[in-house]
GROMACS .gro file of C-alpha atoms in nm:
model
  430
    1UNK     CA    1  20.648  -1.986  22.193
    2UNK     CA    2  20.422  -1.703  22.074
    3UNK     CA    3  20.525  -1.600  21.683
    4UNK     CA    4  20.658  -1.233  21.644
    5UNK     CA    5  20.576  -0.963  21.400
    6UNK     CA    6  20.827  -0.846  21.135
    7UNK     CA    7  20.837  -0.568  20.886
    8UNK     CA    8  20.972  -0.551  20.534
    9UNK     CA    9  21.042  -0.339  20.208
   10UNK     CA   10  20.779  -0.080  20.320
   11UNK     CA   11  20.919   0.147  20.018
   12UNK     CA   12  21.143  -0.062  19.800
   13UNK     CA   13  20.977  -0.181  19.457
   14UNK     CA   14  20.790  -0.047  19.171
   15UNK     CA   15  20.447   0.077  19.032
   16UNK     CA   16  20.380   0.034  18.698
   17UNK     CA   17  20.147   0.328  18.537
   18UNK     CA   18  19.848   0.117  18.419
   19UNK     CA   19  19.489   0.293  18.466
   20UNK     CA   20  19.156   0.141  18.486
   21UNK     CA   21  18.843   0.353  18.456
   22UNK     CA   22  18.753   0.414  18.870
   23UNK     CA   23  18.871   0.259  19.200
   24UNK     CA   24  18.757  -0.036  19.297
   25UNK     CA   25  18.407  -0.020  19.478
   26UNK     CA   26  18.447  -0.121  19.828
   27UNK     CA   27  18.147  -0.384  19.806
   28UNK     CA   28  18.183  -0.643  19.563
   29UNK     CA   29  17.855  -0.786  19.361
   30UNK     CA   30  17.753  -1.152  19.324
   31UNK     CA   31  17.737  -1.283  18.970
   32UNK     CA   32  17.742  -1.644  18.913
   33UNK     CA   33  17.789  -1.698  18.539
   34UNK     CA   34  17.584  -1.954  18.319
   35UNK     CA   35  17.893  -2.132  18.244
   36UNK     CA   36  18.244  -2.224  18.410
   37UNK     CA   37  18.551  -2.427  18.241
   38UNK     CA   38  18.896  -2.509  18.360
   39UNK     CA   39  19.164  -2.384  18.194
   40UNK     CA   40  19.347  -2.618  17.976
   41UNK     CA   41  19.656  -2.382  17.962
   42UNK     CA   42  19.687  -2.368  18.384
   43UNK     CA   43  19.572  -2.768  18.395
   44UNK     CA   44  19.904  -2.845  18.091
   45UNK     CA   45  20.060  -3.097  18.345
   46UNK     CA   46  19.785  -3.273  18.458
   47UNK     CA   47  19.750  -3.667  18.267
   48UNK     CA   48  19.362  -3.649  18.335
   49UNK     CA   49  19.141  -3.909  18.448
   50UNK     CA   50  18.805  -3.801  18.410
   51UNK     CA   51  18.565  -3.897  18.740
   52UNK     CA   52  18.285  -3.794  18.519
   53UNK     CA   53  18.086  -3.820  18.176
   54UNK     CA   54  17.964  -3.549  17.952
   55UNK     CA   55  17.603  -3.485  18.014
   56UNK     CA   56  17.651  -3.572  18.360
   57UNK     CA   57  17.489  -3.334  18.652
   58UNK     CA   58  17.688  -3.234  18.924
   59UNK     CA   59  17.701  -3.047  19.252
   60UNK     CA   60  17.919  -2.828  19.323
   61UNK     CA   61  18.276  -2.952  19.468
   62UNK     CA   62  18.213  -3.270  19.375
   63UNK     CA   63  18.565  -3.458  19.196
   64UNK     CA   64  18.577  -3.438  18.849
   65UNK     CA   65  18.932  -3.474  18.709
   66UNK     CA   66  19.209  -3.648  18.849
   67UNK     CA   67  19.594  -3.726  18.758
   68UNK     CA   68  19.681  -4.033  18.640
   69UNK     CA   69  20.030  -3.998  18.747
   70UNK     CA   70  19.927  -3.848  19.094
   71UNK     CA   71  19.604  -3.947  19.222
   72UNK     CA   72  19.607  -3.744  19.500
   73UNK     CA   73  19.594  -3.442  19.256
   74UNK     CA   74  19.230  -3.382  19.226
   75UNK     CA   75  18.974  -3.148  19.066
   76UNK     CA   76  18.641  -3.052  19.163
   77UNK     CA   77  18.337  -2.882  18.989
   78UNK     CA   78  18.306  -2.491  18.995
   79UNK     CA   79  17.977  -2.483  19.000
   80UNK     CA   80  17.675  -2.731  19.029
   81UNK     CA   81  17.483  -2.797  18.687
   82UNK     CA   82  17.540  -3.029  18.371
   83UNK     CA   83  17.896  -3.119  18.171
   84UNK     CA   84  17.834  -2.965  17.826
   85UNK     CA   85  18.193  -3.042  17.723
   86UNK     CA   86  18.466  -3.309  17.812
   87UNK     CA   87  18.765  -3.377  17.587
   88UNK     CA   88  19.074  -3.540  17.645
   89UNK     CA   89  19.382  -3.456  17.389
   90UNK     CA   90  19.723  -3.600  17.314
   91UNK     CA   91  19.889  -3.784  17.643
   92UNK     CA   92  19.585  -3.754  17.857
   93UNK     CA   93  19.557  -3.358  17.870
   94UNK     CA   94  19.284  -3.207  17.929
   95UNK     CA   95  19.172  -2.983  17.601
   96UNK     CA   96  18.826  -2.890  17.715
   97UNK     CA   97  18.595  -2.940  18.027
   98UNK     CA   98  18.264  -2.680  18.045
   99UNK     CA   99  17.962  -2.630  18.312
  100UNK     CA  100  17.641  -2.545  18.268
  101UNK     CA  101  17.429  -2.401  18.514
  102UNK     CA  102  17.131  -2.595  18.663
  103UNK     CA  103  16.857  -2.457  18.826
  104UNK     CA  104  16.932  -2.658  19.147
  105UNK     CA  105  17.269  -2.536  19.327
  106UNK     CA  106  17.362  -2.864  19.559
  107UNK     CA  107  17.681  -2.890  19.697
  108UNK     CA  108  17.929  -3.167  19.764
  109UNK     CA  109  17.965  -3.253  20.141
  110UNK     CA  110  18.266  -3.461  20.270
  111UNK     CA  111  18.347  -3.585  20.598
  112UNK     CA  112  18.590  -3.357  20.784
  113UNK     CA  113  18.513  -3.499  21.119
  114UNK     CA  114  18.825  -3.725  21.140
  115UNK     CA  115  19.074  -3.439  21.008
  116UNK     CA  116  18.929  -3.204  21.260
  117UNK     CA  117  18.983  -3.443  21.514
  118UNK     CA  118  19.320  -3.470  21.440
  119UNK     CA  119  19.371  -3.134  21.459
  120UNK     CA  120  19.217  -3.019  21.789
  121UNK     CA  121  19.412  -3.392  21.946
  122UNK     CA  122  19.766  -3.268  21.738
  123UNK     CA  123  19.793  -3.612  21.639
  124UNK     CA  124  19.962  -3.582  21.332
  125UNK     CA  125  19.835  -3.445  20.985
  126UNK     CA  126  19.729  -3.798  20.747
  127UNK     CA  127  19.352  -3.710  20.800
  128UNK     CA  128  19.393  -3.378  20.704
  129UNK     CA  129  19.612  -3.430  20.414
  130UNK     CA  130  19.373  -3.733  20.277
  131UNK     CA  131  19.088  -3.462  20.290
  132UNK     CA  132  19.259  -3.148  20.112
  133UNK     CA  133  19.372  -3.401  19.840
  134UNK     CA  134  18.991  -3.507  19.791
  135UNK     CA  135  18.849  -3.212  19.816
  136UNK     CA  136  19.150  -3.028  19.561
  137UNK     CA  137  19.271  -2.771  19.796
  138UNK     CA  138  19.557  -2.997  19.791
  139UNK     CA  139  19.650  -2.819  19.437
  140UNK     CA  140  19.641  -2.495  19.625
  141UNK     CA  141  20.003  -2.502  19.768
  142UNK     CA  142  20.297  -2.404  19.576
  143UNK     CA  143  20.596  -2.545  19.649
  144UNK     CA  144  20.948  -2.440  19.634
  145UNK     CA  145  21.171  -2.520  19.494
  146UNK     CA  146  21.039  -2.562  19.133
  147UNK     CA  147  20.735  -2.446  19.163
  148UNK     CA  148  20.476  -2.737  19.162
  149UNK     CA  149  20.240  -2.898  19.353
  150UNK     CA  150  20.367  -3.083  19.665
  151UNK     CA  151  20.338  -3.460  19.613
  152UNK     CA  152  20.071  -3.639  19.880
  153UNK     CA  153  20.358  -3.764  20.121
  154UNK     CA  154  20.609  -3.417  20.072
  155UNK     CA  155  20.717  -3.285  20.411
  156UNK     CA  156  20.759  -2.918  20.465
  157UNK     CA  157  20.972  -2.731  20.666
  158UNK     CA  158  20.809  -2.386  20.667
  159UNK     CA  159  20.429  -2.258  20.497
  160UNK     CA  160  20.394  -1.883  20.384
  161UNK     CA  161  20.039  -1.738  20.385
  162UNK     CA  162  20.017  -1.483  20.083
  163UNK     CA  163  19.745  -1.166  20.261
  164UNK     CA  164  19.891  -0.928  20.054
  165UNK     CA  165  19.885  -0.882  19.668
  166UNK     CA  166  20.084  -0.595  19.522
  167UNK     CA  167  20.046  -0.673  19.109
  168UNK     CA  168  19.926  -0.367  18.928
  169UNK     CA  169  19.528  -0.282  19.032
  170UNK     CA  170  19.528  -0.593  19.262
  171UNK     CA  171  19.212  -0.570  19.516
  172UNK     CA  172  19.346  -0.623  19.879
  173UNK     CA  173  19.301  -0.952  20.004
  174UNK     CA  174  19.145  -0.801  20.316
  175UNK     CA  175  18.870  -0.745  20.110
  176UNK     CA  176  18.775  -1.061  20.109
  177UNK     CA  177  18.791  -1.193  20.489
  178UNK     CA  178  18.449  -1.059  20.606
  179UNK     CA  179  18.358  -1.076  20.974
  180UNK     CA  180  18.230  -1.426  20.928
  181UNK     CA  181  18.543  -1.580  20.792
  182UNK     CA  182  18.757  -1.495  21.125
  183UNK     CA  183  18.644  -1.777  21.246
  184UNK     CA  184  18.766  -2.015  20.935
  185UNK     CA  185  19.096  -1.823  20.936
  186UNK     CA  186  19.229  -1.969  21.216
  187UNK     CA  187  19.077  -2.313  21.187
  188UNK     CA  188  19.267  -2.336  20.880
  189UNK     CA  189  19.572  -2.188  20.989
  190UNK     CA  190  19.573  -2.421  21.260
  191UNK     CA  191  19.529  -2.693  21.022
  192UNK     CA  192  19.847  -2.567  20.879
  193UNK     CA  193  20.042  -2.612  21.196
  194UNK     CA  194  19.903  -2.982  21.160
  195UNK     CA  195  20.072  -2.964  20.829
  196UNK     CA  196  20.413  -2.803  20.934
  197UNK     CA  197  20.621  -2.905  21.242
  198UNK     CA  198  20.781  -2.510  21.148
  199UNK     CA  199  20.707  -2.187  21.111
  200UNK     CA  200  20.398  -2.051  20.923
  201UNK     CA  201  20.443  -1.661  20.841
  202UNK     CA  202  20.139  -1.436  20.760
  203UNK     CA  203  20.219  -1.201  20.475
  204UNK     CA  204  19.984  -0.894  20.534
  205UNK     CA  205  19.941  -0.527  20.461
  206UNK     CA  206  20.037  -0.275  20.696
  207UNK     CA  207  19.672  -0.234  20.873
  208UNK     CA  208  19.571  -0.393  21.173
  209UNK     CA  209  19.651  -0.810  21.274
  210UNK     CA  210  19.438  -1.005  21.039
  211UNK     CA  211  19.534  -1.319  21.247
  212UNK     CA  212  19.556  -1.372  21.598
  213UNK     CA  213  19.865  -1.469  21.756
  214UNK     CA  214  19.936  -1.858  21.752
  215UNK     CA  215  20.223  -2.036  21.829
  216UNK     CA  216  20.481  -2.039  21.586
  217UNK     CA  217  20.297  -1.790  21.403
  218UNK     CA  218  20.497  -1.514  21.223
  219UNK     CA  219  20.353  -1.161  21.135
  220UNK     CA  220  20.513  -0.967  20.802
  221UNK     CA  221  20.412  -0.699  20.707
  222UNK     CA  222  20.493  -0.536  20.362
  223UNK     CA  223  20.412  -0.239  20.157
  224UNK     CA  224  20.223  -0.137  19.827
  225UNK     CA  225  20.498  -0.149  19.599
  226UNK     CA  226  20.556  -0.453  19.392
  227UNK     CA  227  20.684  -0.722  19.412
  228UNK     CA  228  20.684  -0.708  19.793
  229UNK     CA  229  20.355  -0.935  19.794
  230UNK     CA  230  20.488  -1.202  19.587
  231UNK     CA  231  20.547  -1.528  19.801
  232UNK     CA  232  20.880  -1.580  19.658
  233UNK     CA  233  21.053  -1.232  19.798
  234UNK     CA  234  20.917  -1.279  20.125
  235UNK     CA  235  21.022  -1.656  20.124
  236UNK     CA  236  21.353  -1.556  19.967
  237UNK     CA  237  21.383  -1.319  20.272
  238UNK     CA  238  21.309  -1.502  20.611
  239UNK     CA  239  21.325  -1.880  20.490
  240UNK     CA  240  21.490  -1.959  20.192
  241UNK     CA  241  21.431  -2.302  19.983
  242UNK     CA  242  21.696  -2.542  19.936
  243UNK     CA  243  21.673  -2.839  19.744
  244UNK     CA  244  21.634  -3.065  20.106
  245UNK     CA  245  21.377  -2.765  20.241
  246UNK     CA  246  21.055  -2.709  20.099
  247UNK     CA  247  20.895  -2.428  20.147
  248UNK     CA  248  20.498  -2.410  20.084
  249UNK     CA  249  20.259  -2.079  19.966
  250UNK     CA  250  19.913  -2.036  19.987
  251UNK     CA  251  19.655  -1.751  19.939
  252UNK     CA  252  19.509  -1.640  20.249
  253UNK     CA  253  19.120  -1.700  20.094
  254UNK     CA  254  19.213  -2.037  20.065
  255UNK     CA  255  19.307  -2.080  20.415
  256UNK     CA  256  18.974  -1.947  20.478
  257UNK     CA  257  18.825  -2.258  20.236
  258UNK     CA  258  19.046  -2.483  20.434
  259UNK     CA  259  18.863  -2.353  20.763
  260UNK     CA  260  18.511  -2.317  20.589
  261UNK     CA  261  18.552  -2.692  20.446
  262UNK     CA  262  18.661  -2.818  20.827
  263UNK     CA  263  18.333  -2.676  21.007
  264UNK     CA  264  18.091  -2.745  20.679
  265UNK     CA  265  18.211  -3.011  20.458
  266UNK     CA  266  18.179  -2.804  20.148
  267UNK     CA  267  18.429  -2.605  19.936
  268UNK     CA  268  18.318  -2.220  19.889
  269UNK     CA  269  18.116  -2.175  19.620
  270UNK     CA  270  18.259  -1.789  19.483
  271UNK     CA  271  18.592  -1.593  19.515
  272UNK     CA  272  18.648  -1.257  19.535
  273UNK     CA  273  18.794  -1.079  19.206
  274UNK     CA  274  18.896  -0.792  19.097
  275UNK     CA  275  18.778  -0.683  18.730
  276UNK     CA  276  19.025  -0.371  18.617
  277UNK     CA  277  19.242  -0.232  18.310
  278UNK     CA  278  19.199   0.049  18.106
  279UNK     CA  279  18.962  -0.183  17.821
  280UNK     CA  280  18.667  -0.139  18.085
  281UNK     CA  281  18.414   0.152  18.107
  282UNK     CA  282  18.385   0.067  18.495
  283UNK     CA  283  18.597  -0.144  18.705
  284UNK     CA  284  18.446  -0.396  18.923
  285UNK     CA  285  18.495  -0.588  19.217
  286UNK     CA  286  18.267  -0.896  19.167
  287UNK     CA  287  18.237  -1.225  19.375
  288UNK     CA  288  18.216  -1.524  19.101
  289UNK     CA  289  18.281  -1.903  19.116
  290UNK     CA  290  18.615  -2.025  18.979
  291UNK     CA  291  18.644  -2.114  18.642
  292UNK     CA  292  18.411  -1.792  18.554
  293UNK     CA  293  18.337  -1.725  18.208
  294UNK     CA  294  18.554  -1.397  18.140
  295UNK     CA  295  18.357  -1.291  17.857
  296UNK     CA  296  18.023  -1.272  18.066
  297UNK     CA  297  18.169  -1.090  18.429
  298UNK     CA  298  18.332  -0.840  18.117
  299UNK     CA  299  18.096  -0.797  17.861
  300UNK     CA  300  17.874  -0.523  18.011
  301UNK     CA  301  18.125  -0.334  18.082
  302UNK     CA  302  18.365  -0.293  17.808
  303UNK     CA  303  18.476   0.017  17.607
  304UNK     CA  304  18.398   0.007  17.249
  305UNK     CA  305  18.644  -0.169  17.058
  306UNK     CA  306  18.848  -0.491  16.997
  307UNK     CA  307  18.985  -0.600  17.394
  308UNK     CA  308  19.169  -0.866  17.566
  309UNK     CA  309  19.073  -0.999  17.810
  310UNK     CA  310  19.371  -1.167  18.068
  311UNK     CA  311  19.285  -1.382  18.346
  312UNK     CA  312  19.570  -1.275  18.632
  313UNK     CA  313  19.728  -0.925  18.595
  314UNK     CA  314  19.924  -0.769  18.322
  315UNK     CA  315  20.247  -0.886  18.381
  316UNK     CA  316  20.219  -1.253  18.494
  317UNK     CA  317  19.790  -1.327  18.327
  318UNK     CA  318  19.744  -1.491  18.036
  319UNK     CA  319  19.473  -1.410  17.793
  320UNK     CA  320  19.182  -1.716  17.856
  321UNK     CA  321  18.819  -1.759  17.867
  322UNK     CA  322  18.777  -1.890  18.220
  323UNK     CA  323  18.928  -1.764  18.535
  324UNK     CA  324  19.231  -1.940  18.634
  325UNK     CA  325  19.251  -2.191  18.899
  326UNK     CA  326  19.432  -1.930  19.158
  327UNK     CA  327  19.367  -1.578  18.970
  328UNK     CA  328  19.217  -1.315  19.171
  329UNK     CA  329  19.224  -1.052  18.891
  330UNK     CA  330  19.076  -0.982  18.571
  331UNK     CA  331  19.253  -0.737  18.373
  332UNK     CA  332  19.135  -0.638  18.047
  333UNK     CA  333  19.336  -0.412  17.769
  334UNK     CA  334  19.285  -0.216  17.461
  335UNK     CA  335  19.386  -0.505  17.162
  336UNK     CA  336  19.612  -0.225  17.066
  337UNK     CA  337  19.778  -0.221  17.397
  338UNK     CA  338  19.792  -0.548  17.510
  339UNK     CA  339  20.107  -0.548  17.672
  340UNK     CA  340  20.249  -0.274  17.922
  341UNK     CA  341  20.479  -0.001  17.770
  342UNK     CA  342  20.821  -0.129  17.767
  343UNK     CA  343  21.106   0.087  17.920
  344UNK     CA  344  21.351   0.281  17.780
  345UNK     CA  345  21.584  -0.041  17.752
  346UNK     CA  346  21.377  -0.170  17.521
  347UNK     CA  347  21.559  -0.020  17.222
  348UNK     CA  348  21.878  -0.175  17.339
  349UNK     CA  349  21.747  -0.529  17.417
  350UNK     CA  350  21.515  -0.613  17.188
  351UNK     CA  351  21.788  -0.752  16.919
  352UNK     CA  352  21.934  -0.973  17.202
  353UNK     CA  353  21.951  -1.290  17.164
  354UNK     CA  354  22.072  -1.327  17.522
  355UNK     CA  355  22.008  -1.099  17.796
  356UNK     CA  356  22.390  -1.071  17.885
  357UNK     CA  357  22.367  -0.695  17.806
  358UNK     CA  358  22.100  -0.584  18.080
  359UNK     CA  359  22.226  -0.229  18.255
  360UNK     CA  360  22.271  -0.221  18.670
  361UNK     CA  361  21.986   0.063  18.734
  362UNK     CA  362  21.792   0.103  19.077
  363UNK     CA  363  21.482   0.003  18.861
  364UNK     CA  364  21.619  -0.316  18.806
  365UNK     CA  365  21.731  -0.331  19.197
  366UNK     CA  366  21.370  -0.247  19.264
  367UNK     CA  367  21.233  -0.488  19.026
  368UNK     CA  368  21.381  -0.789  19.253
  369UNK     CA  369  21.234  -0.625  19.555
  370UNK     CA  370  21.613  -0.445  19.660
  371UNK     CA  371  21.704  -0.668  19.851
  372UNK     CA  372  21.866  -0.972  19.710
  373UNK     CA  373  22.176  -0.990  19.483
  374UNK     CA  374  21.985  -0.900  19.148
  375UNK     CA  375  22.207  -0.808  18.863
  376UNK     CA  376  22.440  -1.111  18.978
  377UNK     CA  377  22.113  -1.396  18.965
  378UNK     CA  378  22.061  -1.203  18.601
  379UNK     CA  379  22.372  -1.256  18.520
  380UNK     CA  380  22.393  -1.604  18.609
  381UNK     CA  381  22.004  -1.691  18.465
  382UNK     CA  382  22.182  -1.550  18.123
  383UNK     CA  383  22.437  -1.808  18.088
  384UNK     CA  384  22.294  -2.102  18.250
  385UNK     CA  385  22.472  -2.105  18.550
  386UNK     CA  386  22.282  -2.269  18.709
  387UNK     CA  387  22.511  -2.338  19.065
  388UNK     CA  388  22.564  -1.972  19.094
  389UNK     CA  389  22.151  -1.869  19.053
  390UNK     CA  390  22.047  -2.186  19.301
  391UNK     CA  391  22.317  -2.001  19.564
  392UNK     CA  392  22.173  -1.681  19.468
  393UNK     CA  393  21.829  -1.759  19.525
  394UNK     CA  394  21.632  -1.904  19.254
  395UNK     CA  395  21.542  -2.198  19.413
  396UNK     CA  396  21.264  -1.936  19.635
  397UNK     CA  397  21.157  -1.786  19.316
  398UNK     CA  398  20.908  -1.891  19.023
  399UNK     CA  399  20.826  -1.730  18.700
  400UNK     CA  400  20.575  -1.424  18.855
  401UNK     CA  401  20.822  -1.343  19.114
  402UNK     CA  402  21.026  -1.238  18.778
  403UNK     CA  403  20.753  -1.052  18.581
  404UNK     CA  404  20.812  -0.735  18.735
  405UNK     CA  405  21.207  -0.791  18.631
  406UNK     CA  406  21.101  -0.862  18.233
  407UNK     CA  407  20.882  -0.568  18.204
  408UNK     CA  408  21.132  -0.343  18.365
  409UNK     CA  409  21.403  -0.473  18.117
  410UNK     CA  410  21.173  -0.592  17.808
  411UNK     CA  411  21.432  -0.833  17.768
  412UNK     CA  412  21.459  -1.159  17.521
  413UNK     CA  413  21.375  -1.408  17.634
  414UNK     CA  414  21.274  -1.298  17.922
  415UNK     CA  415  21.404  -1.409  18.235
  416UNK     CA  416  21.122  -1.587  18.413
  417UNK     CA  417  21.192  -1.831  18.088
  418UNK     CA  418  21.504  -1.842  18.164
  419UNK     CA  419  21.440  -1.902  18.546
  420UNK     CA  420  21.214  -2.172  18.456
  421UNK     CA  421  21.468  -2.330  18.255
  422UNK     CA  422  21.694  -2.381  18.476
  423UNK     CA  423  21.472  -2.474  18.764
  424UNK     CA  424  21.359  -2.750  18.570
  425UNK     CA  425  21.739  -2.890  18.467
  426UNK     CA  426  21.813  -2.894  18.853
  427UNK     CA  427  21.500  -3.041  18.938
  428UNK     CA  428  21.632  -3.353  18.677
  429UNK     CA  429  21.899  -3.360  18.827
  430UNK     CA  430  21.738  -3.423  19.165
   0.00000   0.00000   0.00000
């Protein structure tokens, strides 16, 4: 059975008015930075093992962290060169882990010969899932419900591939799938089918197929406005999560690395972001490894004057040094301006101490994507009802699939801390 093409929300959402110097330039540039970290902040559940020593050299991809608690959770080096830094904190969380460049850039080669196997004989998906958990990519899903990373042995009953990104100055994932990575596209979403006995959708832009057809292989397509490319709406839409159905999302680049790892044995060695915000002289559209240092893809570019500098957009980044394990975006901001400009309900929220009081506008509705039951999973997020938001969709959703919904309102707290909260009291009670 051949998969079918759908189309969705081509005009429902928002745009939030946030400028950055030029448009992006349609051919990104290489820089490799002299150093690369992980992100203590993104890594705050992880009990790490280290793999490694300080003053170790490395190649690049090889495993460096692992979790205690999970083993099949695993980390590999950014880059290839030397570990300047390694320190472990309180309960076995990681505080600091930095690379620095070597002259020689080696990379890490596994052994994908007996996953690839599996996949061209459809014999089942153990191979494949041993490699993506040695190699990391493993931490690349996102599972719902909850959120988290699916466990080695988790079964899935549908996989969402995210082509699309609509967050404010977002580069198009399209960008980045160059004529040679057609190829590792559909090796890797083949490996997905492996992975999934159900469907696997393609989230994409409104321009031509990106994918070839495949069986059980489903086309969406979705506009500009946001949040139509967040992974939770569209899940949320065709194939909701229940607490017995997981539902998986990944980025469409790192299908690509699943492909590219599957015919090479290595793990890319850059990424494709986008470098924007109205703190920058120039925006830029740069091709670094993860774990980036911020401060060195920004510096030459800058305005004068104190600027923040967020890895991940401005409504769901976090200010950091090193690019975050799944960020795509750099976004950097006046210090003076380092959040978005509220709405007009600002005034009327921001003594809250509870969001009860949140006004039914079509921004709201268009916050949520306008098609799902918003004000009523507000309402029910606000006093911890937490029956009423599971049947009204919150198991689909994590906290970015809210941000667009807390700058709308400027509400406190905001609701993607409220969604987490009570994700996290049904997942104990699981």
């Amino acid at each position: 059975m051949r998969g079918d093409r759908d189309i969705f929300g081509l005009g429902r959402g928002l745009s939030i008015p946030l400028s950055t110097p030029n448009p992006l330039p349609k051919e990104p540039e290489t820089l490799i930075t002299d150093e690369a970290g992980l992100s203590a902040n993104a890594l705050a559940d992880l009990r790490a093992e280290p793999l490694v020593s300080q003053g170790d050299i490395v190649k690049q991809g090889t495993p460096v962290l692992r979790d205690r608690r999970h083993p099949e959770y695993v980390i590999t080096a950014p880059m290839a060169g030397r570990v300047t830094a390694l320190e472990i904190g309180a309960g076995r969380r990681l505080s600091s882990m930095v690379f620095a460049a070597e002259t020689r850039q080696q990379q890490h080669r596994y052994d994908a010969r007996a996953a690839g196997e599996e996949i061209a004989g459809k014999t089942g998906g153990a191979a494949l899932r041993a490699l993506l958990q040695e190699t990391g990519l493993w931490r690349r899903f996102n599972v719902r419900p909850f959120g988290r990373i699916p466990k080695g042995d988790a079964t899935l009953a549908a996989i969402f591939v995210m082509a699309v990104d609509t967050r404010p100055l977002a580069a198009s994932p399209r960008i980045a799938l160059d004529e040679g990575s057609a190829a590792a596209l559909q090796r890797g979403i083949a490996a997905l089918g492996t992975l999934c006995a159900g469907p696997v959708f393609f989230c994409q832009d409104r321009g031509p197929d990106i994918v070839q057809e495949m069986d059980r292989l489903h086309i969406i397509r979705v506009g500009d406005l946001h949040p139509a490319g967040l992974a939770g709406h569209r899940v949320l839409d065709r194939f909701p999560a229940r607490l017995d159905r997981q539902v998986w999302d990944i980025g469409v680049d790192d299908v690509v690395a699943i492909g590219e790892l599957l015919e090479e044995g290595t793990l890319p060695t850059t990424r494709l972001v986008a470098v924007v915000g109205p703190g920058l002289r120039a925006s830029r559209l740069v091709r670094c490894q993860p774990g980036a240092d911020l401060s060195e893809i920004c510096y030459r570019s800058l305005k004068p004057g104190p600027t923040v500098i967020l890895s991940g957009s401005v409504l769901d980044g976090a200010q950091a040094r090193w690019l975050g394990e799944k960020d795509r975006q750099v976004t950097v901001l006046p210090r003076s301006d380092t959040k978005p400009q509220r709405h007009w309900l600002d005034a009327a929220l921001r003594r809250a101490s509870r969001p009860e009081p949140i006004i039914a506008t079509a921004a709201v509705e268009e916050a949520l994507g306008g098609f799902m039951p918003g004000m009523a999973l507000l309402r029910a997020l606000s006093v911890g009802d937490d029956e009423a938001a599971a049947e009204l969709g919150a198991l689909s959703l994590v906290e970015a699939d809210l941000a667009m919904v807390d700058y709308v309102t400027a509400a406190s707290p905001r609701f993607s801390d409220l969604l987490r909260a009570a994700l996290d009291r049904m997942e104990a009670n699981t």
